[in-house]
C-alpha positions as a LaTeX table, in Angstrom:
\begin{tabular}{lrrr}
\hline
Residue & $x$ (\AA) & $y$ (\AA) & $z$ (\AA) \\
\hline
Met1 & 49.78 & $-18.00$ & 22.41 \\
Ser2 & 49.55 & $-14.60$ & 24.03 \\
Asn3 & 49.30 & $-13.70$ & 27.69 \\
Ile4 & 46.15 & $-11.72$ & 26.88 \\
Arg5 & 42.84 & $-13.43$ & 27.58 \\
Glu6 & 41.18 & $-14.30$ & 24.29 \\
Ile7 & 37.64 & $-15.26$ & 23.39 \\
Ser8 & 37.61 & $-18.48$ & 21.41 \\
Glu9 & 35.75 & $-18.85$ & 18.17 \\
Ser10 & 33.27 & $-21.20$ & 19.83 \\
Glu11 & 32.52 & $-18.62$ & 22.57 \\
Ala12 & 32.19 & $-15.66$ & 20.19 \\
Thr13 & 28.82 & $-13.94$ & 19.80 \\
Gly14 & 27.49 & $-10.87$ & 18.00 \\
Leu15 & 30.04 & $-8.63$ & 16.30 \\
Leu16 & 32.98 & $-10.79$ & 17.37 \\
Arg17 & 31.42 & $-13.88$ & 15.81 \\
Lys18 & 30.88 & $-11.91$ & 12.57 \\
Leu19 & 34.49 & $-10.62$ & 12.56 \\
Tyr20 & 35.91 & $-14.07$ & 13.28 \\
Gly21 & 33.87 & $-15.44$ & 10.38 \\
Glu22 & 35.17 & $-12.73$ & 8.05 \\
Ala23 & 38.75 & $-13.41$ & 9.20 \\
Arg24 & 38.33 & $-17.14$ & 8.57 \\
Asp25 & 36.81 & $-16.47$ & 5.13 \\
Arg26 & 39.74 & $-14.20$ & 4.22 \\
Ala27 & 42.63 & $-16.29$ & 5.49 \\
Gly28 & 41.26 & $-19.77$ & 6.10 \\
Arg29 & 42.06 & $-19.37$ & 9.79 \\
Ile30 & 42.03 & $-16.78$ & 12.57 \\
Trp31 & 45.48 & $-15.35$ & 13.14 \\
Asn32 & 46.72 & $-14.63$ & 16.67 \\
Ile33 & 46.91 & $-10.88$ & 15.95 \\
Val34 & 43.13 & $-11.01$ & 15.47 \\
Arg35 & 42.49 & $-13.20$ & 18.52 \\
Val36 & 44.26 & $-10.82$ & 20.92 \\
Met37 & 41.72 & $-8.13$ & 20.04 \\
Ser38 & 38.76 & $-10.40$ & 20.82 \\
Leu39 & 37.89 & $-8.68$ & 24.10 \\
Asn40 & 37.06 & $-5.51$ & 22.19 \\
Pro41 & 35.43 & $-6.35$ & 18.83 \\
Arg42 & 34.95 & $-2.68$ & 17.89 \\
Val43 & 38.70 & $-2.11$ & 18.19 \\
Met44 & 39.26 & $-5.26$ & 16.13 \\
Gln45 & 36.88 & $-4.01$ & 13.45 \\
Thr46 & 38.56 & $-0.58$ & 13.29 \\
Thr47 & 42.07 & $-2.07$ & 13.32 \\
Met48 & 41.25 & $-4.46$ & 10.48 \\
Gln49 & 39.78 & $-1.61$ & 8.40 \\
Phe50 & 42.92 & 0.46 & 9.09 \\
Tyr51 & 45.10 & $-2.49$ & 7.98 \\
Arg52 & 43.10 & $-2.95$ & 4.76 \\
Thr53 & 43.39 & 0.76 & 4.00 \\
Leu54 & 47.16 & 0.74 & 4.59 \\
Met55 & 47.83 & $-2.38$ & 2.58 \\
Phe56 & 45.27 & $-2.13$ & $-0.22$ \\
Gly57 & 44.28 & 1.55 & $-0.38$ \\
Ser58 & 45.72 & 4.15 & $-2.70$ \\
Ser59 & 49.38 & 4.88 & $-1.94$ \\
Pro60 & 52.60 & 5.95 & $-3.65$ \\
Leu61 & 54.00 & 2.57 & $-2.48$ \\
Asn62 & 53.01 & $-0.51$ & $-4.43$ \\
Arg63 & 51.69 & $-3.61$ & $-2.66$ \\
Trp64 & 54.97 & $-5.55$ & $-2.50$ \\
Arg65 & 56.80 & $-2.59$ & $-0.95$ \\
Arg66 & 54.14 & $-2.23$ & 1.72 \\
Glu67 & 54.37 & $-5.95$ & 2.45 \\
Met68 & 58.17 & $-5.74$ & 2.59 \\
Leu69 & 57.95 & $-2.88$ & 5.11 \\
Ala70 & 55.58 & $-4.95$ & 7.26 \\
Val71 & 57.97 & $-7.93$ & 7.23 \\
Val72 & 61.04 & $-5.82$ & 8.06 \\
Thr73 & 59.19 & $-3.99$ & 10.85 \\
Ser74 & 58.03 & $-7.30$ & 12.34 \\
Lys75 & 61.57 & $-8.69$ & 12.17 \\
Val76 & 63.08 & $-5.61$ & 13.85 \\
Asn77 & 60.41 & $-5.84$ & 16.57 \\
Gly78 & 61.12 & $-9.55$ & 17.08 \\
Cys79 & 57.63 & $-10.56$ & 15.96 \\
Phe80 & 56.82 & $-13.64$ & 13.93 \\
Tyr81 & 55.23 & $-12.45$ & 10.70 \\
\hline
\end{tabular}
C-alpha cells in the first residue's frame, strides 16, 4: 500500500474506469504501480503506453533482456517487482 491517495476500482469513472478495466484484462488484477497513478488517468494512460513501447516495441534488446533490466533496476532501487 502506498502513501499516495488512490482511487479504488469501485470509485473509478470515465477514463480511469476504462484503464482499470484494461489493466485487469491484461493482468487479471490491478497492480499497485497502476493504482498510484489513479489521481491522474491521462498520466496513467501515457505511462502505460510508454511501458508497452519500451517492453514490446522494436529494440536491439530482446524481450527477456528488457525484462531482466527491469528486474535488476527494481532490485537496486529496493522495489518489489
